[in-house]
PDB file of N, CA and C in Angstrom:
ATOM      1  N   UNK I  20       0.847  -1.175   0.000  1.00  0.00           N
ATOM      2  CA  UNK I  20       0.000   0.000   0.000  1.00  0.00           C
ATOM      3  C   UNK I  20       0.895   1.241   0.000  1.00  0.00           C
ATOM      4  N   UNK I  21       0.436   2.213  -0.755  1.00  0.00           N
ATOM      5  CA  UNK I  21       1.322   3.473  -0.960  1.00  0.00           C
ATOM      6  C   UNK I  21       1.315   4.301   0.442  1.00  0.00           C
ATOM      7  N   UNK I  22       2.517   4.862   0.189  1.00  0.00           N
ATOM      8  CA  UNK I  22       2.764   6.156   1.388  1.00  0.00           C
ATOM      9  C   UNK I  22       2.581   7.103   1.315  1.00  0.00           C
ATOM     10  N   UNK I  23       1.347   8.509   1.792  1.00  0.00           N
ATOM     11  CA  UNK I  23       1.885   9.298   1.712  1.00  0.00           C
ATOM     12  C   UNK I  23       2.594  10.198   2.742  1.00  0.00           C
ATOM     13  N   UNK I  24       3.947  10.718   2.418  1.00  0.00           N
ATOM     14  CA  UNK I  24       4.381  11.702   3.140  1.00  0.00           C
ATOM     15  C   UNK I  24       4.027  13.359   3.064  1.00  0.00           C
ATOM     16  N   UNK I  25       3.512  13.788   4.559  1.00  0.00           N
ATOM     17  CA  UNK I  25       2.844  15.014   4.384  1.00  0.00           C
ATOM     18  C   UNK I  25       3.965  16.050   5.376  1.00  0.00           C
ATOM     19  N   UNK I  26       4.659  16.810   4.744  1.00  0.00           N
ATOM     20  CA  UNK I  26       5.396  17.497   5.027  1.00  0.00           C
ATOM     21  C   UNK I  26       4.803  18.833   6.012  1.00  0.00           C
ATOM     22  N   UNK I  27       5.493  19.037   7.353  1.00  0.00           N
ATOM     23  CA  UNK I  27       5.271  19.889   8.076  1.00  0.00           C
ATOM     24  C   UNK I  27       3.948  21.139   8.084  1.00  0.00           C
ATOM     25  N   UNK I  28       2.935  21.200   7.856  1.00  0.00           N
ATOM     26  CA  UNK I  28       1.922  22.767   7.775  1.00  0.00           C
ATOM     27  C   UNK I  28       2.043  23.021   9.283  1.00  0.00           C
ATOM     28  N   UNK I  29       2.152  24.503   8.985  1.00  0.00           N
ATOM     29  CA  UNK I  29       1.783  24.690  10.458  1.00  0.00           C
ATOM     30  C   UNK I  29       0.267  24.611  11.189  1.00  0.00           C
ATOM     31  N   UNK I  30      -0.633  24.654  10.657  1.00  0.00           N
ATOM     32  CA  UNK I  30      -1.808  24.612  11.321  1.00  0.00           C
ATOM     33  C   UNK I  30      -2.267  23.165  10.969  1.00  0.00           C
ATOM     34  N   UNK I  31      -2.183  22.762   9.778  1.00  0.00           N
ATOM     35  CA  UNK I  31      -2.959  21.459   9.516  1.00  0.00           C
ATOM     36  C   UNK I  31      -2.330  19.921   9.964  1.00  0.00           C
ATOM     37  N   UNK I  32      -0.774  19.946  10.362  1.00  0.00           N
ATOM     38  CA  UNK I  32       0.182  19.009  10.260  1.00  0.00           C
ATOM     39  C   UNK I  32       1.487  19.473  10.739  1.00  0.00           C
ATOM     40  N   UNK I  33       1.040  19.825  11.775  1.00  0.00           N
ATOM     41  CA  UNK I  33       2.193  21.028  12.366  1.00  0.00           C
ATOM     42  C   UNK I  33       3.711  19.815  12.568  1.00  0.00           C
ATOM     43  N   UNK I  34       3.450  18.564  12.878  1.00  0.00           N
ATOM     44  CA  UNK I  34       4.933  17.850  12.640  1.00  0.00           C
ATOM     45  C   UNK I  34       4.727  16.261  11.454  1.00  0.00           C
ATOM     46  N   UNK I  35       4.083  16.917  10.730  1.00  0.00           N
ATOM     47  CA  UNK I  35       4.017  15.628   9.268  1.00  0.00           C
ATOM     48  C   UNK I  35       3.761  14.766   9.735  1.00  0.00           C
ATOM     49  N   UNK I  36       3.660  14.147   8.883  1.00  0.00           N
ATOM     50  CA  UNK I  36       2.742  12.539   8.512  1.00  0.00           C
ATOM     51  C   UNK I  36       3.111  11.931   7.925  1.00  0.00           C
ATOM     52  N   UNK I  37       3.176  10.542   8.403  1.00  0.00           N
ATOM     53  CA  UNK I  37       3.099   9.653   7.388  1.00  0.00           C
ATOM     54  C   UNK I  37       2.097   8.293   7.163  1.00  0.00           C
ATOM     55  N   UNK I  38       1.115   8.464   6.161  1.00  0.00           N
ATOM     56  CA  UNK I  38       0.006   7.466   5.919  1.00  0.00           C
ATOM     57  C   UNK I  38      -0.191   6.855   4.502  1.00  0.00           C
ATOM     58  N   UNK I  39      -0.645   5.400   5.480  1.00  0.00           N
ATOM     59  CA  UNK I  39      -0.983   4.968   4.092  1.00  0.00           C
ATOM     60  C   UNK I  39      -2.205   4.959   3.268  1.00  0.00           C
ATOM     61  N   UNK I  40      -1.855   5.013   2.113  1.00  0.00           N
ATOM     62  CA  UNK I  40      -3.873   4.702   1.830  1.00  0.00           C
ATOM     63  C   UNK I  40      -3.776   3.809   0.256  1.00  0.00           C
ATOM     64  N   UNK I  41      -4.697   3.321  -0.320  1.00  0.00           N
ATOM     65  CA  UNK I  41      -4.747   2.248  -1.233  1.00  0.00           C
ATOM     66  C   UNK I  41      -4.741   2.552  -2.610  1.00  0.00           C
ATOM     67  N   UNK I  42      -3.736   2.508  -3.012  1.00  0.00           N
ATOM     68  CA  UNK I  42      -4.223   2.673  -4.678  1.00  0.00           C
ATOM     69  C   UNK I  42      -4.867   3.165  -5.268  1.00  0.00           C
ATOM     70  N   UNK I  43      -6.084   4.341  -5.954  1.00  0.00           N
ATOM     71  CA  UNK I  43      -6.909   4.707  -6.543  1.00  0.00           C
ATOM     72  C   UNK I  43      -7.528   5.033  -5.723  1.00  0.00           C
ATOM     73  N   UNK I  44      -7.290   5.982  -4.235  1.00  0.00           N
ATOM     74  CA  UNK I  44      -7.905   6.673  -3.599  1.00  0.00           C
ATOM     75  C   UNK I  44      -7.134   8.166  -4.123  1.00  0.00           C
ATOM     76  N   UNK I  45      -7.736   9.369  -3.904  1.00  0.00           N
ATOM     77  CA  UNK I  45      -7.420  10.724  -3.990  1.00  0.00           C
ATOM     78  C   UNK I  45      -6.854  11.341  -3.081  1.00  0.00           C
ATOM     79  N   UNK I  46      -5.605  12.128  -2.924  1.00  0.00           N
ATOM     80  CA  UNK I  46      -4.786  12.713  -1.809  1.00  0.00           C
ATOM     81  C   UNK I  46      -5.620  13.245  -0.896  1.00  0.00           C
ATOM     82  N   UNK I  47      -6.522  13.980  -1.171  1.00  0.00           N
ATOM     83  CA  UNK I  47      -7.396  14.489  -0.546  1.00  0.00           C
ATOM     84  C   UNK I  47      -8.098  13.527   0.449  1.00  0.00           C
ATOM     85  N   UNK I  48      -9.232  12.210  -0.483  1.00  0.00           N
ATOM     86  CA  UNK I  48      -9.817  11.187   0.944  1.00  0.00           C
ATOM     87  C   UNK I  48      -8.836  10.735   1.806  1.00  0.00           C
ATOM     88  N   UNK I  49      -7.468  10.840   0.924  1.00  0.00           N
ATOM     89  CA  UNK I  49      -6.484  10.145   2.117  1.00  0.00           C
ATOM     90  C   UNK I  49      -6.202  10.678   3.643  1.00  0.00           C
ATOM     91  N   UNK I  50      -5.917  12.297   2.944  1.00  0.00           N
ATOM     92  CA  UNK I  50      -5.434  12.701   4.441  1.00  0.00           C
ATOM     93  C   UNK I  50      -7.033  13.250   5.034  1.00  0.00           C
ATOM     94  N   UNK I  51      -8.079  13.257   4.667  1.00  0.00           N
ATOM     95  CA  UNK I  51      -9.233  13.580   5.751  1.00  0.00           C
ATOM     96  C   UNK I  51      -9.044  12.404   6.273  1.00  0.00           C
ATOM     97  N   UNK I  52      -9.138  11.035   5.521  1.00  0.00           N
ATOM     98  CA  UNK I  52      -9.662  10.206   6.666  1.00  0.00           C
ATOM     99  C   UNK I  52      -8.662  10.104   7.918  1.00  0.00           C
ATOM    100  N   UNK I  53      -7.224  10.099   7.520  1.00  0.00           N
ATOM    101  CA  UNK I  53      -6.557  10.187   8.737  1.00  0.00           C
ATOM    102  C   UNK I  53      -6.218  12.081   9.494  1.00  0.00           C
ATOM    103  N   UNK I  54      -7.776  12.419   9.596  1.00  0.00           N
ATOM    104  CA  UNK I  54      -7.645  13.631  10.369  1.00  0.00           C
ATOM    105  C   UNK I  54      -6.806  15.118   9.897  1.00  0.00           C
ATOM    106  N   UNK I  55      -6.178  14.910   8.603  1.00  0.00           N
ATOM    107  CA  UNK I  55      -5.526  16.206   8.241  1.00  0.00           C
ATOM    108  C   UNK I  55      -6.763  16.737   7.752  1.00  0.00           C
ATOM    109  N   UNK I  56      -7.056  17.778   8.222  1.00  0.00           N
ATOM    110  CA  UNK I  56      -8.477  18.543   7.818  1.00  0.00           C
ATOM    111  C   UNK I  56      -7.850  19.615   6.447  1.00  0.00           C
ATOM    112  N   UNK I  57      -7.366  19.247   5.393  1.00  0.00           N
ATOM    113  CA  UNK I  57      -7.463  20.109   4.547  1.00  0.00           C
ATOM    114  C   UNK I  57      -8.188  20.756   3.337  1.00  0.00           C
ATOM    115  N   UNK I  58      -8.463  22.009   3.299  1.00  0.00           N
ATOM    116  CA  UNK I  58      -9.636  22.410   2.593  1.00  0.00           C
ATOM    117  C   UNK I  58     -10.063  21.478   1.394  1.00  0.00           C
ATOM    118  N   UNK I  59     -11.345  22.122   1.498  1.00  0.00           N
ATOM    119  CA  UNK I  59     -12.219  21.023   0.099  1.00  0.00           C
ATOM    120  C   UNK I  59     -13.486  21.943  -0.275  1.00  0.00           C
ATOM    121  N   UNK I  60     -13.237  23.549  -0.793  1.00  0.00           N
ATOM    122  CA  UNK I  60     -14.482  24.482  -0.382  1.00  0.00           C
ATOM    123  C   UNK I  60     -15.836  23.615  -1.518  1.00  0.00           C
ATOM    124  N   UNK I  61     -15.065  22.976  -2.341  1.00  0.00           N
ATOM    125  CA  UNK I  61     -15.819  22.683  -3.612  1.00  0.00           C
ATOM    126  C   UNK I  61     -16.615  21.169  -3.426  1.00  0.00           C
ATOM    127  N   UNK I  62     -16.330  20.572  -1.852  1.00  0.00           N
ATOM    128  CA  UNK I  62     -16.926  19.426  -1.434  1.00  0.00           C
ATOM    129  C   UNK I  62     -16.201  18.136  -2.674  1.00  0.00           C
ATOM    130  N   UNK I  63     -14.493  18.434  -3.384  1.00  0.00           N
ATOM    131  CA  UNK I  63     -14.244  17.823  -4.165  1.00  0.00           C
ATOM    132  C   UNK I  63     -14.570  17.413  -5.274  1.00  0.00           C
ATOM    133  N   UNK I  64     -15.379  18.669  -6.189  1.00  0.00           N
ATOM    134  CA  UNK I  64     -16.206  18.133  -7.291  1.00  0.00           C
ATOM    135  C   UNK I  64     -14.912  18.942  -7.968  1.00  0.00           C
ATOM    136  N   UNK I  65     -13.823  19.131  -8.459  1.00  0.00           N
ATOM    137  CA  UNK I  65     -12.814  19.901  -8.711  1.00  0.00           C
ATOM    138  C   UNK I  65     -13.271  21.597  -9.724  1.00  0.00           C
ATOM    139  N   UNK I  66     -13.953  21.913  -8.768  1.00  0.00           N
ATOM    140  CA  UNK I  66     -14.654  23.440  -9.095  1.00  0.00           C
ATOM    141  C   UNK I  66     -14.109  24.013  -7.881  1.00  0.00           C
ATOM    142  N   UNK I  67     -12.617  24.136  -7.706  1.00  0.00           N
ATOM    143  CA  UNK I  67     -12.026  25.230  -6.490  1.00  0.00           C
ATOM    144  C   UNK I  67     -10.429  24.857  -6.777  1.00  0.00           C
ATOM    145  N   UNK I  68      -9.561  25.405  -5.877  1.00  0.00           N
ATOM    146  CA  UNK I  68      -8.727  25.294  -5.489  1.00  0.00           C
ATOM    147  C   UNK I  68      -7.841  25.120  -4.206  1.00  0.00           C
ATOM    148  N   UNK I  69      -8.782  24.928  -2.830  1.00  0.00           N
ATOM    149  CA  UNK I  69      -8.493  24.743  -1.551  1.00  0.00           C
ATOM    150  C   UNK I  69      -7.733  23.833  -1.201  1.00  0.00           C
ATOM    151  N   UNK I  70      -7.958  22.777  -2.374  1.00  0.00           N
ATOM    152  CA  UNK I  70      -7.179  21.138  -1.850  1.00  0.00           C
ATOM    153  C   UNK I  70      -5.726  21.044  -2.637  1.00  0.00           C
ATOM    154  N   UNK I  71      -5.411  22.167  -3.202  1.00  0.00           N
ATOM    155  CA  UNK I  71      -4.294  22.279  -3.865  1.00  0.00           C
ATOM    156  C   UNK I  71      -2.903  21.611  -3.029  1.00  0.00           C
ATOM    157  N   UNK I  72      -1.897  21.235  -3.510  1.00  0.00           N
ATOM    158  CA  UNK I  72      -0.986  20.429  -3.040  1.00  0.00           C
ATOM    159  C   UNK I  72       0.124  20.530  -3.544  1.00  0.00           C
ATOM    160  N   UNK I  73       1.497  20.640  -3.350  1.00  0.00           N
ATOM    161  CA  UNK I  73       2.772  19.996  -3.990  1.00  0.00           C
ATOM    162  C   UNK I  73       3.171  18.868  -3.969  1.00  0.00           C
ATOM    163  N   UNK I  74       3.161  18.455  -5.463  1.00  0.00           N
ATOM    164  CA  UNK I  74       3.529  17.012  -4.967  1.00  0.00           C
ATOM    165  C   UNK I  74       5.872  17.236  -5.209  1.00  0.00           C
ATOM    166  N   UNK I  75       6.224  16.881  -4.098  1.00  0.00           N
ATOM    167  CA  UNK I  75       7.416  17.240  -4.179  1.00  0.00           C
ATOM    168  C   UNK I  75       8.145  15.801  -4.531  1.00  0.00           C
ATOM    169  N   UNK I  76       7.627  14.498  -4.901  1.00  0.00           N
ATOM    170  CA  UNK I  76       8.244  13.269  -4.733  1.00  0.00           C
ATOM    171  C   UNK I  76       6.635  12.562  -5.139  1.00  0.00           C
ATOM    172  N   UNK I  77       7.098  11.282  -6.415  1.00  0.00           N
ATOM    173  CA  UNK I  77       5.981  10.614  -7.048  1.00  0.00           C
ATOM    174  C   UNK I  77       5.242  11.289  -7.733  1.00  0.00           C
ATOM    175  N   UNK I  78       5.137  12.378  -8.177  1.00  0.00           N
ATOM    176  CA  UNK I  78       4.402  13.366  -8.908  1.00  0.00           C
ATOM    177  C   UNK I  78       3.934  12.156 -10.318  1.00  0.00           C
ATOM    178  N   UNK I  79       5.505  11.583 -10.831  1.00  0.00           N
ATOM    179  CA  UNK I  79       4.904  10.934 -12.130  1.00  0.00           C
ATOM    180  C   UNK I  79       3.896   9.448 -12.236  1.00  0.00           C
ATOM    181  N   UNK I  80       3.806   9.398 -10.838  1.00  0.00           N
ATOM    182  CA  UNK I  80       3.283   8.047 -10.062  1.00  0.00           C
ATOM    183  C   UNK I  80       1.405   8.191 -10.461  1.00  0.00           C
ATOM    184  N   UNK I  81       1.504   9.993 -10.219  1.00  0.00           N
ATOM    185  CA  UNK I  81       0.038   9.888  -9.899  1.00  0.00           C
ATOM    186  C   UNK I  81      -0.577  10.113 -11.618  1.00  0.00           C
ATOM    187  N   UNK I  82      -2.073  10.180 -11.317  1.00  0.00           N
ATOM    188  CA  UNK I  82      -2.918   9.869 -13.078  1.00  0.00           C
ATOM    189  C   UNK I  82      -2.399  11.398 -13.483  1.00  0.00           C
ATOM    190  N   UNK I  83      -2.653  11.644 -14.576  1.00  0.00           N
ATOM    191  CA  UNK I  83      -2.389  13.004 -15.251  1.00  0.00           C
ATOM    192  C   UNK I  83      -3.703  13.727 -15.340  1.00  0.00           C
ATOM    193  N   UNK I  84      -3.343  14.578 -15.086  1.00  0.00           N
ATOM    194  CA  UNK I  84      -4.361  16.233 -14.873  1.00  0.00           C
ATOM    195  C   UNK I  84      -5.145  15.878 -16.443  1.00  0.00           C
ATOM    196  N   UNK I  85      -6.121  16.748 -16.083  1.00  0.00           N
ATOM    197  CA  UNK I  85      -7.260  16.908 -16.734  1.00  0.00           C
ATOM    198  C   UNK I  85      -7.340  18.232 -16.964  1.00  0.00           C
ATOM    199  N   UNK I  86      -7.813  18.828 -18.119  1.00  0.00           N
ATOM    200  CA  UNK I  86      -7.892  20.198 -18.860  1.00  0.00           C
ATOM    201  C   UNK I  86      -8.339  20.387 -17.729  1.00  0.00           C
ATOM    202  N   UNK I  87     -10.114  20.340 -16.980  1.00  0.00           N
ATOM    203  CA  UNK I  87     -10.185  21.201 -16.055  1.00  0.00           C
ATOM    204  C   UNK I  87      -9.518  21.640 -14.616  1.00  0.00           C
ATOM    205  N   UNK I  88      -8.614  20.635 -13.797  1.00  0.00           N
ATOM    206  CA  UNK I  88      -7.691  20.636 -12.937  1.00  0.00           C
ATOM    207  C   UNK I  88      -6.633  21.629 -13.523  1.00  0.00           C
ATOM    208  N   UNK I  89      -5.941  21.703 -14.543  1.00  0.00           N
ATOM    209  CA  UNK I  89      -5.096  22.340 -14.742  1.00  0.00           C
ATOM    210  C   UNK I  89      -5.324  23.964 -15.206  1.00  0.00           C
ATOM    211  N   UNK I  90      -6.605  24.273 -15.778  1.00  0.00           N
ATOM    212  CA  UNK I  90      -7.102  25.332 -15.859  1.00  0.00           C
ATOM    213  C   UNK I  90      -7.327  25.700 -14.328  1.00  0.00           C
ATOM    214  N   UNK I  91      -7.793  25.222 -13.594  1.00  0.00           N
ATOM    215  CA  UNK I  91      -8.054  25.452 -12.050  1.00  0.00           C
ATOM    216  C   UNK I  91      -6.588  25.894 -11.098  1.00  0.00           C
ATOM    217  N   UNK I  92      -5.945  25.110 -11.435  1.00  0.00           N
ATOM    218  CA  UNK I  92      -4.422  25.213 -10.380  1.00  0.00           C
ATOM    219  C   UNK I  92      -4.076  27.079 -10.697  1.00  0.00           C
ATOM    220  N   UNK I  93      -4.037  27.248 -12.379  1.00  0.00           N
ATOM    221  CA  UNK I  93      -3.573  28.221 -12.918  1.00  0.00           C
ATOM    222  C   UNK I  93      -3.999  29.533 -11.924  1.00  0.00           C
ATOM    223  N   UNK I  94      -5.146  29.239 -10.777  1.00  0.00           N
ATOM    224  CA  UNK I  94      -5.392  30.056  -9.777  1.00  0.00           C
ATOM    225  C   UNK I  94      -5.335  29.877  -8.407  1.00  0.00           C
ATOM    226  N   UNK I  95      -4.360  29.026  -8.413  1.00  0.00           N
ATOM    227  CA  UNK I  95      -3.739  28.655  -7.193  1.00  0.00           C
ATOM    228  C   UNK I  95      -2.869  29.241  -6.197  1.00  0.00           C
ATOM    229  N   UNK I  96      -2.461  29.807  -5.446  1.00  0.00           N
ATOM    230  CA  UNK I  96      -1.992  30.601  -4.524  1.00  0.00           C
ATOM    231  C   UNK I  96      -0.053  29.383  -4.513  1.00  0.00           C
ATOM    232  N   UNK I  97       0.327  29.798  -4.901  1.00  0.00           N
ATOM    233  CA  UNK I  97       1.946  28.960  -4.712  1.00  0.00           C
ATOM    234  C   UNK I  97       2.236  27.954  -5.604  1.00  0.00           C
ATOM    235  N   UNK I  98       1.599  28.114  -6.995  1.00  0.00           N
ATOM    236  CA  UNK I  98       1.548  27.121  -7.918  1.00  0.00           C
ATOM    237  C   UNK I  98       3.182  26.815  -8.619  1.00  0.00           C
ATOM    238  N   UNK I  99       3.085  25.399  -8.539  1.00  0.00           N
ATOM    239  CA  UNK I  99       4.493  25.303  -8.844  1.00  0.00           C
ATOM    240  C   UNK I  99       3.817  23.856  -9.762  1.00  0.00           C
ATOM    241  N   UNK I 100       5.581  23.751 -10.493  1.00  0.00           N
ATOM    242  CA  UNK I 100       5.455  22.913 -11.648  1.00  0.00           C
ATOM    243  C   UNK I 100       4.701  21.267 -11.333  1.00  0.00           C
ATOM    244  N   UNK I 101       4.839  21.020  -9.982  1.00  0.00           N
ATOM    245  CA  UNK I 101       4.647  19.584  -9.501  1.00  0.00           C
ATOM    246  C   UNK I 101       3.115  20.056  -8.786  1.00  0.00           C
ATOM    247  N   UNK I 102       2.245  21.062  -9.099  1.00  0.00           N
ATOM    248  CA  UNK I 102       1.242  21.130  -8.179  1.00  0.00           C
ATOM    249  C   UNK I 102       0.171  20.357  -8.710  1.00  0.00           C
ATOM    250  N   UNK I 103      -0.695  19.631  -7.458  1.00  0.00           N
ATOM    251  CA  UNK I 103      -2.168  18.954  -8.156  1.00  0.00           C
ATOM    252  C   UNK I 103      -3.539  19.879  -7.259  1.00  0.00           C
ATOM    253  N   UNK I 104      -4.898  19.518  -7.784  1.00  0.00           N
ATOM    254  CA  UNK I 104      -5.465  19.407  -6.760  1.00  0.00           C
ATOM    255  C   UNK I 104      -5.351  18.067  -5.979  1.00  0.00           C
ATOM    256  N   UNK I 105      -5.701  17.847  -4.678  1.00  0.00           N
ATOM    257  CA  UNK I 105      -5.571  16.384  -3.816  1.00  0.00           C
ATOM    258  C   UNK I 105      -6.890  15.847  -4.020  1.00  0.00           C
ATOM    259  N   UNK I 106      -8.481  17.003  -4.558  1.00  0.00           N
ATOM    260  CA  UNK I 106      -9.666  15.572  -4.876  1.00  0.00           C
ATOM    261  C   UNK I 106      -9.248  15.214  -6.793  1.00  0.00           C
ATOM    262  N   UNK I 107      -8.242  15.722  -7.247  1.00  0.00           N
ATOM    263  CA  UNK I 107      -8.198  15.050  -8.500  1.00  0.00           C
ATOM    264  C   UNK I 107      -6.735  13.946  -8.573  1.00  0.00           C
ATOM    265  N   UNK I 108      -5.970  13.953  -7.393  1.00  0.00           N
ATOM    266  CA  UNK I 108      -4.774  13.227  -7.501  1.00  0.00           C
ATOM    267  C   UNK I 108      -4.858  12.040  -6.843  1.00  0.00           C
ATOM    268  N   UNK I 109      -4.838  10.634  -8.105  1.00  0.00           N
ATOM    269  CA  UNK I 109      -5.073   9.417  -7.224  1.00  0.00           C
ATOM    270  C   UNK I 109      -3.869   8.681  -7.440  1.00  0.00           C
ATOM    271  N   UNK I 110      -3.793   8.215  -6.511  1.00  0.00           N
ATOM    272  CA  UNK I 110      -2.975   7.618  -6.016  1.00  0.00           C
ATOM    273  C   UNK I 110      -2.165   6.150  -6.656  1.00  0.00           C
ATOM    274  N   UNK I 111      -1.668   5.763  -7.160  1.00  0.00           N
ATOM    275  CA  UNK I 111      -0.951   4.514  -7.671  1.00  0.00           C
ATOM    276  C   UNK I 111      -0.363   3.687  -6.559  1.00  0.00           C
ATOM    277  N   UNK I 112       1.018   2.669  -7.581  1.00  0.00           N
ATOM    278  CA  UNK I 112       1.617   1.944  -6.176  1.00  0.00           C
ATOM    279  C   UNK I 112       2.728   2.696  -5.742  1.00  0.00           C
ATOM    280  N   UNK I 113       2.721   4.223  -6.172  1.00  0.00           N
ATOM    281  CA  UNK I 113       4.563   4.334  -5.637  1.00  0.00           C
ATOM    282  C   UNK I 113       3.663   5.504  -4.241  1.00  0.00           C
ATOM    283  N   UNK I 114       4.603   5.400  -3.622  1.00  0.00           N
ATOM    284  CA  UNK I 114       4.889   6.268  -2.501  1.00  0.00           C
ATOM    285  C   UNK I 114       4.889   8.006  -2.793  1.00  0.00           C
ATOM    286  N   UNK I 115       3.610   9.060  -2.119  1.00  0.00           N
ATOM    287  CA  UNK I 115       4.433  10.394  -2.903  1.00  0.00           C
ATOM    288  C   UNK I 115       4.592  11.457  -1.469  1.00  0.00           C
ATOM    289  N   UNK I 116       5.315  12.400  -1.870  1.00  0.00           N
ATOM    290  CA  UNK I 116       5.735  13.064  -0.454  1.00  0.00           C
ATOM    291  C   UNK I 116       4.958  14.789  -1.485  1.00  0.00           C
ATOM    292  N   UNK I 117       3.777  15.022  -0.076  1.00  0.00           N
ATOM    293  CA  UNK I 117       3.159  16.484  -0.421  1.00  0.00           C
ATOM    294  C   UNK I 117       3.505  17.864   0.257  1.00  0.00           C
ATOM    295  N   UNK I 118       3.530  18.761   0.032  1.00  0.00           N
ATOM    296  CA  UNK I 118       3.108  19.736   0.634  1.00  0.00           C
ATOM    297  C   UNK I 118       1.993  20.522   0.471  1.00  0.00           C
ATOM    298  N   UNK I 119       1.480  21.115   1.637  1.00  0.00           N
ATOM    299  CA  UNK I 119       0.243  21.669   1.642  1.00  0.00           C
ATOM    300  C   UNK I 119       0.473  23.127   1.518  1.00  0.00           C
ATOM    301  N   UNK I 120       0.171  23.688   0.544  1.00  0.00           N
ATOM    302  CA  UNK I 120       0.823  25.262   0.586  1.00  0.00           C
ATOM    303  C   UNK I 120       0.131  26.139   2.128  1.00  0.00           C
ATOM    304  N   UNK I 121       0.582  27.038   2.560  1.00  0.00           N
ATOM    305  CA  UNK I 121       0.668  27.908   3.873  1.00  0.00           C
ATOM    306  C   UNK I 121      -0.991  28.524   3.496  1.00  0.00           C
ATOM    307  N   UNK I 122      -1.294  29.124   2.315  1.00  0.00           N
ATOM    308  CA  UNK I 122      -2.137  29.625   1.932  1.00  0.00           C
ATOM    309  C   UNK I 122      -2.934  29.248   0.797  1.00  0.00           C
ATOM    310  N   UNK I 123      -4.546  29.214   0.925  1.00  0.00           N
ATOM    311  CA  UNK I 123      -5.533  29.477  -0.305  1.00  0.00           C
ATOM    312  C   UNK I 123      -5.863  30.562  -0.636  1.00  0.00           C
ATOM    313  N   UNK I 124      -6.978  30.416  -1.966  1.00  0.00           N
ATOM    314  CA  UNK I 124      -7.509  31.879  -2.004  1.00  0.00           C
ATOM    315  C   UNK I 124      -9.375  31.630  -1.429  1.00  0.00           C
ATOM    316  N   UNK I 125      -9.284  30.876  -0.391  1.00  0.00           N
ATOM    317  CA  UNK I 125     -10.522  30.508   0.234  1.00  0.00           C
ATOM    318  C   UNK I 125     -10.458  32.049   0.858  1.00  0.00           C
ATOM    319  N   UNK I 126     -10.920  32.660   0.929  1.00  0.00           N
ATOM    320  CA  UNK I 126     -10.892  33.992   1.757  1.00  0.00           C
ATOM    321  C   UNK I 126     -11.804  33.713   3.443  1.00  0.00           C
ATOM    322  N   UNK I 127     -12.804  32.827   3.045  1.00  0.00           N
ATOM    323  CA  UNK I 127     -13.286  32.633   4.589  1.00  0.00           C
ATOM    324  C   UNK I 127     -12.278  32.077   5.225  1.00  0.00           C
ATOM    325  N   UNK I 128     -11.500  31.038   5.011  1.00  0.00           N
ATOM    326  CA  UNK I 128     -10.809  30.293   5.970  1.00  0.00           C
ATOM    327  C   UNK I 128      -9.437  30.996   6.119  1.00  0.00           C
ATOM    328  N   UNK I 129      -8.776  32.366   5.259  1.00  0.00           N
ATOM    329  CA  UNK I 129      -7.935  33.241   5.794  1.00  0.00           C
ATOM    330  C   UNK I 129      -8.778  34.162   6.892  1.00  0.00           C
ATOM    331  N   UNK I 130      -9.592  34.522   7.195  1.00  0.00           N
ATOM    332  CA  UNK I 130     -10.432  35.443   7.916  1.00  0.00           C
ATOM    333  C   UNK I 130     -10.626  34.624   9.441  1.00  0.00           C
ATOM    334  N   UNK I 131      -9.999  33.255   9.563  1.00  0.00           N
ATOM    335  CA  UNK I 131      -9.856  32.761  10.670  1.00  0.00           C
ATOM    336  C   UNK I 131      -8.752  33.021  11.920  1.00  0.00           C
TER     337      UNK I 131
END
């Protein structure tokens, strides 16, 4: 079963993670179910950008973006070349190591 490694956030994962989850699950169900509460304003129908992610390690592991994911990232707050959303990034057999960027452009959940 794959690994993922979730690199340091300060509020969401303040000393990382490491979990597993199964094959053809999405970064996203992975880390809710093990308690990383990270945004999902769009309830994962990939109409947002909250669940945005770096994948810094396995990037080529996971399925390939979709016109609308990648039109979406393009408004992503820290978008870098390895970025996914986490409800469109599923998971294979390799192992991937994420980061959760510091910031969205969720404006309610900066107003916290």
């Amino acid at each position: 079963m794959p690994q993922i490694v979730v690199l340091p956030h300060a509020s969401l994962c303040p000393e990382g993670a490491v979990i597993e989850a199964p094959a053809g699950k999405s970064i996203c169900d992975a880390l809710l179910e093990h308690d990383i509460d990270i945004e999902h304003a769009c309830e994962k129908s990939c109409a947002c950008t909250t669940c945005h992610v770096v994948v810094r390690e396995g990037f080529q592991s996971l399925n390939e973006l979709e016109e609308k994911e990648e039109d979406l990232l393009d408004r992503a707050w820290g978008l870098e070349a390895t970025s996914r959303l986490s409800c469109q990034a599923i998971l294979a057999e390799e192992n991937v190591v994420v980061e959760i960027p510091k910031y969205t452009i969720n404006h309610a959940s900066e107003n916290h």
